[in-house]
Short mmCIF file of C-alpha atoms in Angstrom, two decimals:
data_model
loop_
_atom_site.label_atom_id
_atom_site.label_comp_id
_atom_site.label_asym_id
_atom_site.label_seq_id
_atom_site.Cartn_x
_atom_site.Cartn_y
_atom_site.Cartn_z
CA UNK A 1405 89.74 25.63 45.56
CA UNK A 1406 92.70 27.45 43.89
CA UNK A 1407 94.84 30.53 46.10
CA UNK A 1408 97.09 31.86 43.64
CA UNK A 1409 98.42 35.30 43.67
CA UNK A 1410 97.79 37.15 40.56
CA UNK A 1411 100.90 37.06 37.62
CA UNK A 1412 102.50 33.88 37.97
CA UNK A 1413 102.11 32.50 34.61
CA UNK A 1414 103.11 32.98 31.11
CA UNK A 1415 100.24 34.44 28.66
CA UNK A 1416 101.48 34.00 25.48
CA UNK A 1417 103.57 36.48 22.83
CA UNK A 1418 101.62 40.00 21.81
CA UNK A 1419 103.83 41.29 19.33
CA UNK A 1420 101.47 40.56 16.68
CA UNK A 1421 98.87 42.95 17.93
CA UNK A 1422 96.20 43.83 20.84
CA UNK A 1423 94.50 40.83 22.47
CA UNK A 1424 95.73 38.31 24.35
CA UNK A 1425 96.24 34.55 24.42
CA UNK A 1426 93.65 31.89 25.51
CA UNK A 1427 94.18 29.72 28.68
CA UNK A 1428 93.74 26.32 26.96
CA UNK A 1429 92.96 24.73 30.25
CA UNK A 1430 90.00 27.86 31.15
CA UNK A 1431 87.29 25.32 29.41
CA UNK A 1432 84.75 28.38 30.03
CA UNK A 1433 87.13 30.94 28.30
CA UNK A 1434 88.25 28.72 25.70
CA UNK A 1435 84.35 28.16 24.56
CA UNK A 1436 83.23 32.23 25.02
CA UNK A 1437 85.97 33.23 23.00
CA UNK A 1438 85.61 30.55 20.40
CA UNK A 1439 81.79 31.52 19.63
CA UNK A 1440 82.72 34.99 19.33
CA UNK A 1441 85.02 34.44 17.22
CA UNK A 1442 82.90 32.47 15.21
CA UNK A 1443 80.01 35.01 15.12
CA UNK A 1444 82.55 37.16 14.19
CA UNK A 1445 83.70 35.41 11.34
CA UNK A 1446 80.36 34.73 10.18
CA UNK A 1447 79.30 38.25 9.82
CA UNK A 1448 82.54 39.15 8.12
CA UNK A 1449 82.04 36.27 5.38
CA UNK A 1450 78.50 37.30 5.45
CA UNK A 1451 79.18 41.25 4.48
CA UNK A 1452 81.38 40.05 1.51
CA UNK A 1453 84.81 40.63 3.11
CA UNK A 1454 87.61 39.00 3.11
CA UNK A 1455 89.87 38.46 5.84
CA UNK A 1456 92.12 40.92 4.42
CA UNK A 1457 90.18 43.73 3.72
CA UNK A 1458 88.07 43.41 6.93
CA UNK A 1459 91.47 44.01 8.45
CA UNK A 1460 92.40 46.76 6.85
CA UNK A 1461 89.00 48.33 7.56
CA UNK A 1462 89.35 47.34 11.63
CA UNK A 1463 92.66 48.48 11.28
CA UNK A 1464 94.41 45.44 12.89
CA UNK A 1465 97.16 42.96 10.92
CA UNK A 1466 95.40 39.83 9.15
CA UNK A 1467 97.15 37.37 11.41
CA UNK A 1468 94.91 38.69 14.24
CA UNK A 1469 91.91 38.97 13.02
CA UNK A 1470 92.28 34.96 11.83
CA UNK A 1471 93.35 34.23 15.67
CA UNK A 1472 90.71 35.94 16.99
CA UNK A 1473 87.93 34.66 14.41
CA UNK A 1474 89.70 30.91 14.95
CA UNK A 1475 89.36 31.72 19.01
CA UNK A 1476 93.11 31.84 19.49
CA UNK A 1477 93.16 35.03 20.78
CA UNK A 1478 90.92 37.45 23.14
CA UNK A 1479 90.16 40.38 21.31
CA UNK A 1480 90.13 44.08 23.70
CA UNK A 1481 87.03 46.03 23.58
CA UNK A 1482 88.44 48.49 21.09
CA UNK A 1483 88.37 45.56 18.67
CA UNK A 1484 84.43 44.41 19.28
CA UNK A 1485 83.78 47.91 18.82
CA UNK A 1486 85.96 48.80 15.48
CA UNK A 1487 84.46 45.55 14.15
CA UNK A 1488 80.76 46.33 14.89
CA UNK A 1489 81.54 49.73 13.03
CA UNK A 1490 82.63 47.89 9.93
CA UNK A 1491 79.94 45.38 10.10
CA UNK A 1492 77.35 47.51 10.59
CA UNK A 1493 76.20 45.13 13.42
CA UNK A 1494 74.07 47.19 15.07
CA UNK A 1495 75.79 46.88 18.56
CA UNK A 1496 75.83 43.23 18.50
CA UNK A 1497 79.44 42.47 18.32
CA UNK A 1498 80.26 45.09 20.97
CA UNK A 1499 77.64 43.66 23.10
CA UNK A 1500 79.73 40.46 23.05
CA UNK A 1501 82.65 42.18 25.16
CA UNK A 1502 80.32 41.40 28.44
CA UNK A 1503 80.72 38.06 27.58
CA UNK A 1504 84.66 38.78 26.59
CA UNK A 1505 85.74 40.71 30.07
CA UNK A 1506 84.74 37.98 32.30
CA UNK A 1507 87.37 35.69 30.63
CA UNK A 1508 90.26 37.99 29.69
CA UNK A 1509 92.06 37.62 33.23
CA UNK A 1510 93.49 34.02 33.45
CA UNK A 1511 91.42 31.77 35.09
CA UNK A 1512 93.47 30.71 38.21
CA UNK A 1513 93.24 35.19 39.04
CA UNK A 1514 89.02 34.75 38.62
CA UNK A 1515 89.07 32.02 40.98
CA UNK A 1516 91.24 33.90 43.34
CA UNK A 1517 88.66 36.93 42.92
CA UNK A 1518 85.60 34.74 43.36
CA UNK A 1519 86.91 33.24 46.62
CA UNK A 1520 87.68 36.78 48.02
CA UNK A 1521 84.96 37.92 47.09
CA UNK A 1522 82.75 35.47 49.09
CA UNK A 1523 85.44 35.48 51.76
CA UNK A 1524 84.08 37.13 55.17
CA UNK A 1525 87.71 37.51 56.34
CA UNK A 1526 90.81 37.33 54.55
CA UNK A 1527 94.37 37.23 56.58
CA UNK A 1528 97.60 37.81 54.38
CA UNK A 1529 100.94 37.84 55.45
CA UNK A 1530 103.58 38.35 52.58
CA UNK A 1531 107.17 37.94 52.96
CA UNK A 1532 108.66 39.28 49.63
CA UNK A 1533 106.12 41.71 48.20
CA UNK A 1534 103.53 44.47 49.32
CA UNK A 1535 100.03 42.15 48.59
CA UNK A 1536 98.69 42.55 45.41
CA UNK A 1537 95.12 43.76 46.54
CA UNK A 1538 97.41 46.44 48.79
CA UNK A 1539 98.86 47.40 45.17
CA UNK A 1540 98.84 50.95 43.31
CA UNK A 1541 98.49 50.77 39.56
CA UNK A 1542 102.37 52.03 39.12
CA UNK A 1543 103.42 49.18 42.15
CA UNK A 1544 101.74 46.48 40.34
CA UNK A 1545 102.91 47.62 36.98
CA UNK A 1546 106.76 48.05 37.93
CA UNK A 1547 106.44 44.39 40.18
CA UNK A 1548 104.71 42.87 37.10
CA UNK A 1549 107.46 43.85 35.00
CA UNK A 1550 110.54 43.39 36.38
CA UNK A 1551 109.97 39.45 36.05
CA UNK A 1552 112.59 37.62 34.12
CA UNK A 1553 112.62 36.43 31.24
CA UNK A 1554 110.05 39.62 30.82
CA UNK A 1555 106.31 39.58 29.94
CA UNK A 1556 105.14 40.92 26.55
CA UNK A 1557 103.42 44.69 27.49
CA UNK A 1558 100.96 43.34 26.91
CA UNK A 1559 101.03 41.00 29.06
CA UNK A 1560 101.54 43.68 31.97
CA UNK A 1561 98.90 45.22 31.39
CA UNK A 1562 96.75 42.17 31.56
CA UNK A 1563 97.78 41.45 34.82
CA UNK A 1564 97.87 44.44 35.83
CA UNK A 1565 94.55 45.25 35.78
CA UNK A 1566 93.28 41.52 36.95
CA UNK A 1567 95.40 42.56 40.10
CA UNK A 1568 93.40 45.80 40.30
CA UNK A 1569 89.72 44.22 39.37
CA UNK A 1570 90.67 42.33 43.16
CA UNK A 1571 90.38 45.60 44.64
CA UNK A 1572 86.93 45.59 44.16
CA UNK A 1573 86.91 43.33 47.75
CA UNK A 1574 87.18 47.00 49.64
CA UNK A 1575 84.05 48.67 47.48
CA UNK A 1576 81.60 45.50 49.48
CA UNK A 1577 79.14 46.72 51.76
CA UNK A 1578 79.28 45.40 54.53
CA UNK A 1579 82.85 44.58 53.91
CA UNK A 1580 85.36 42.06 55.03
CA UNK A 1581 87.34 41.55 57.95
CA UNK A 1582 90.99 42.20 56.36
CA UNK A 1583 94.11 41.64 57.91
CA UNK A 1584 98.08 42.51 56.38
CA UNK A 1585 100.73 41.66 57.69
CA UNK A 1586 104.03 43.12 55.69
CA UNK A 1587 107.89 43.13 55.76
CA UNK A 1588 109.78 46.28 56.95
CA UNK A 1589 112.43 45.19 54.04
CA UNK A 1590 109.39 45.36 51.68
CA UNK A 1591 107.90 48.49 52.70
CA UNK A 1592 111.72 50.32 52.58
CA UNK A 1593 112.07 49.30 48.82
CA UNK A 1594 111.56 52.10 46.11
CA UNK A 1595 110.04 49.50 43.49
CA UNK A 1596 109.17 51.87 40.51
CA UNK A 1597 111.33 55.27 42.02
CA UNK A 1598 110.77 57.22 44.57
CA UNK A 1599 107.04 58.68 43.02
CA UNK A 1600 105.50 55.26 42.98
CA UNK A 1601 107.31 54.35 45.96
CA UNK A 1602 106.03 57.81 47.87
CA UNK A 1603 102.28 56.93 46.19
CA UNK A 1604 102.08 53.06 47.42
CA UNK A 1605 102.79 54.10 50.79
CA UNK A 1606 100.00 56.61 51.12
CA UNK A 1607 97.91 53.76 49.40
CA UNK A 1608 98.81 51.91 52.67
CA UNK A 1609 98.32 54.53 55.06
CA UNK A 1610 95.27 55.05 53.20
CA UNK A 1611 93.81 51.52 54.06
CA UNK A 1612 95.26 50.86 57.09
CA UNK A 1613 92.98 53.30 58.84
CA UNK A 1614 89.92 51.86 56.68
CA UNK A 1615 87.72 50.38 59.89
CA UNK A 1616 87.23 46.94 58.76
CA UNK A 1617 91.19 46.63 57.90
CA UNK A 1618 94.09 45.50 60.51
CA UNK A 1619 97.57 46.58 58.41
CA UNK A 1620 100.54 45.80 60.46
CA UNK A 1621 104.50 45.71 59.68
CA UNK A 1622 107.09 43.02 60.96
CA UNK A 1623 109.93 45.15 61.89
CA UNK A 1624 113.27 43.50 60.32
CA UNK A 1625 114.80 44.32 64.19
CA UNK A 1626 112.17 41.31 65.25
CA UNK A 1627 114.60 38.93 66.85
CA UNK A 1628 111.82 35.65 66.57
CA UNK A 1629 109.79 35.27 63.56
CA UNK A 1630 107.47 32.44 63.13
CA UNK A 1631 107.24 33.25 59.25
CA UNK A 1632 110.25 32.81 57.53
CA UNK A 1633 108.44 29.71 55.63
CA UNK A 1634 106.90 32.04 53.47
CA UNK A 1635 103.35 34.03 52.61
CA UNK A 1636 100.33 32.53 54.44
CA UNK A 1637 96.98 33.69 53.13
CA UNK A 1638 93.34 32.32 55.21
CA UNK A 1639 89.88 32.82 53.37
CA UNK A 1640 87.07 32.63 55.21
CA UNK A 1641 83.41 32.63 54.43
CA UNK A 1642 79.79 32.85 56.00
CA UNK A 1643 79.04 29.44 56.10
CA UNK A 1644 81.80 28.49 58.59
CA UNK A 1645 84.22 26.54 55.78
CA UNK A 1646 87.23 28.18 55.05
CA UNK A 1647 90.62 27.66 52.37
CA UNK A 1648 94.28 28.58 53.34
CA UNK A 1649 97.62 28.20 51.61
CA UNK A 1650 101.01 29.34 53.15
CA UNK A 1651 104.60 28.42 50.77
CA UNK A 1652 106.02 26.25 53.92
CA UNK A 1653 103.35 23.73 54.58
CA UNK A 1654 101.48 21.02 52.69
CA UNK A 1655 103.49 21.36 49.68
CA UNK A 1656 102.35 24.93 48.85
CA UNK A 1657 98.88 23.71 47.80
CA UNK A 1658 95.46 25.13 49.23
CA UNK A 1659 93.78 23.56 51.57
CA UNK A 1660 90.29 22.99 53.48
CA UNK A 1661 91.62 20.39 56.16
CA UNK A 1662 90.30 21.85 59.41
CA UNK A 1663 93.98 20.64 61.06
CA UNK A 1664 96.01 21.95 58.11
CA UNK A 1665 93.82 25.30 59.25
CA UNK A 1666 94.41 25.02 62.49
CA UNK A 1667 98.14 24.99 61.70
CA UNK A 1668 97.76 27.74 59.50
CA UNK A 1669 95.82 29.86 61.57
CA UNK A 1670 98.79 29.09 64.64
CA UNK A 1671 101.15 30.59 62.39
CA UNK A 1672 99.58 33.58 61.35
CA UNK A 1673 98.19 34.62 64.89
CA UNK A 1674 102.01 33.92 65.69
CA UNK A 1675 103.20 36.55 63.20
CA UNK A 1676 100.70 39.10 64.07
CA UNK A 1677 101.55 39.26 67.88
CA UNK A 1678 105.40 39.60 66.39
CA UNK A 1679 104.78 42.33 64.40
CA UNK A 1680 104.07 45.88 65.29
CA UNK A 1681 100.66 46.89 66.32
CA UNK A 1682 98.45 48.62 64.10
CA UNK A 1683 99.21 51.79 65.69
CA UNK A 1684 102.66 51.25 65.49
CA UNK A 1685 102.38 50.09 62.20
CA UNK A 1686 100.94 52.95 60.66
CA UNK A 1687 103.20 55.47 62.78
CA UNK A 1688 106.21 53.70 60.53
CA UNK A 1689 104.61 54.11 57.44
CA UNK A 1690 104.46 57.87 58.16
CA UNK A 1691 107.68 58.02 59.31
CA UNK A 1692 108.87 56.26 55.74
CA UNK A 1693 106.33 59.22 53.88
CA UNK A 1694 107.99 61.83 55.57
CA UNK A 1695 111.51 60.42 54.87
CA UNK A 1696 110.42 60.21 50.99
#
């Protein structure tokens, strides 16, 4: 089992138009994308065009429409749907974005999603950043993109929304036991100005009085702190098993060792009785609204 947080790896160079690059290791993605591509291509050569003119019609650059018919690249709904236009397919091509959505987010963030979605509780405590499923659009976006050396837009965007498509874990009925801990330090930083900082903190006020969700803030005046290791995150799910991953222990790498979870689960309990309570907690992120 994989716990990755969303945005941590390189997806290739957009300038040379919409779509994105294929995960060579996402076996799954790598073989959707390639038979629509192919279908593609064979309706193209099949109408009389050639590569050219069908992208002239489409109204996308040659070069993409041979990545995308070669499965190099993931073509964006807009695309499918231009395409079945020109084709006169029918609806057949722009059926094939079903198949296309599941595999534009990179595989490591579908894996993350699947787990939490199966997860019956989920316990996150993040050191450095405001967790991405705690995210607004404009917080993700301006996180996202202040990496270095900088994604493509592109890029952004794509992450951006598998971040958001996460979210999803507080639409489940019955939902999940969720538990936050975050950083004062965090919560104080204006990441995107003062709007998006003012509209992620009503975000957390928001869910922090949802009734399945515990939200609570380390204060940086916390003179013992049992997490300075790094972000620990604990899935757990119906059937009693259960996957954790924290940056200071076992090499960073998830695990389902019921004494590595044990360790795990020591930690976190730790933090959360050195943080502020959840009343507490949500009294400071007031008092930060009213001071924005």
């Amino acid at each position: 089992m994989t716990v990755v947080e969303a945005g941590t790896g390189r997806l290739g160079d957009e300038a040379d138009g919409p779509g994105w690059e294929v995960d060579p290791d996402d076996e799954w993605g790598v073989a959707v994308i390639a038979t629509v591509g192919r279908q593609l291509r064979l309706r193209r050569e099949a109408a009389g065009m050639r590569a050219a003119e069908f992208a002239a019609a489409v109204g996308y650059g040659e070069d993409l429409v041979y990545k995308v018919e070669g499965g190099k690249r993931i073509p964006r709904q807009e695309y499918l749907d231009r395409a079945d236009e020109v084709l006169d397919a029918g609806g057949l091509i722009a059926a094939t974005w079903e198949d296309v959505k599941k595999v534009r987010y990179p595989k490591k963030v579908r894996e993350l999603g699947k787990l939490e979605a199966k997860a019956v509780e989920i316990g996150l405590y993040e050191c450095n950043i405001i967790a991405g499923l705690l995210q607004t659009p404009e917080h993700a976006r301006a996180v996202i993109g202040a990496a270095q050396p900088p994604y493509s837009p592109d890029d952004v965007e794509r992450m951006v929304a598998a971040r958001l498509a996460r979210q999803s874990v507080f639409d489940r009925d019955p939902g999940p036991a969720l538990s936050f801990v975050l950083e004062e330090g965090v919560l104080r930083r204006p990441i995107g100005g003062k709007a998006a900082w003012h509209r992620q903190l009503e975000r957390l006020s928001e869910v922090g009085r949802l009734h399945n969700v515990v939200l609570q803030v380390m204060p940086t005046s916390c003179d013992t702190h049992s997490g300075l290791d790094g972000r620990i995150e604990l899935l757990k799910f119906a059937d009693g098993t259960a996957v954790g991953r924290s940056d200071g222990a076992f090499n960073g790498r998830p695990t389902s060792d019921p004494r590595h979870l044990r360790i795990l689960e020591l930690r976190y309990g730790t933090i959360r009785a050195q943080a502020l309570s959840p009343r507490e907690s949500l009294a400071f992120i007031e008092q930060l609204l009213g001071e924005t």
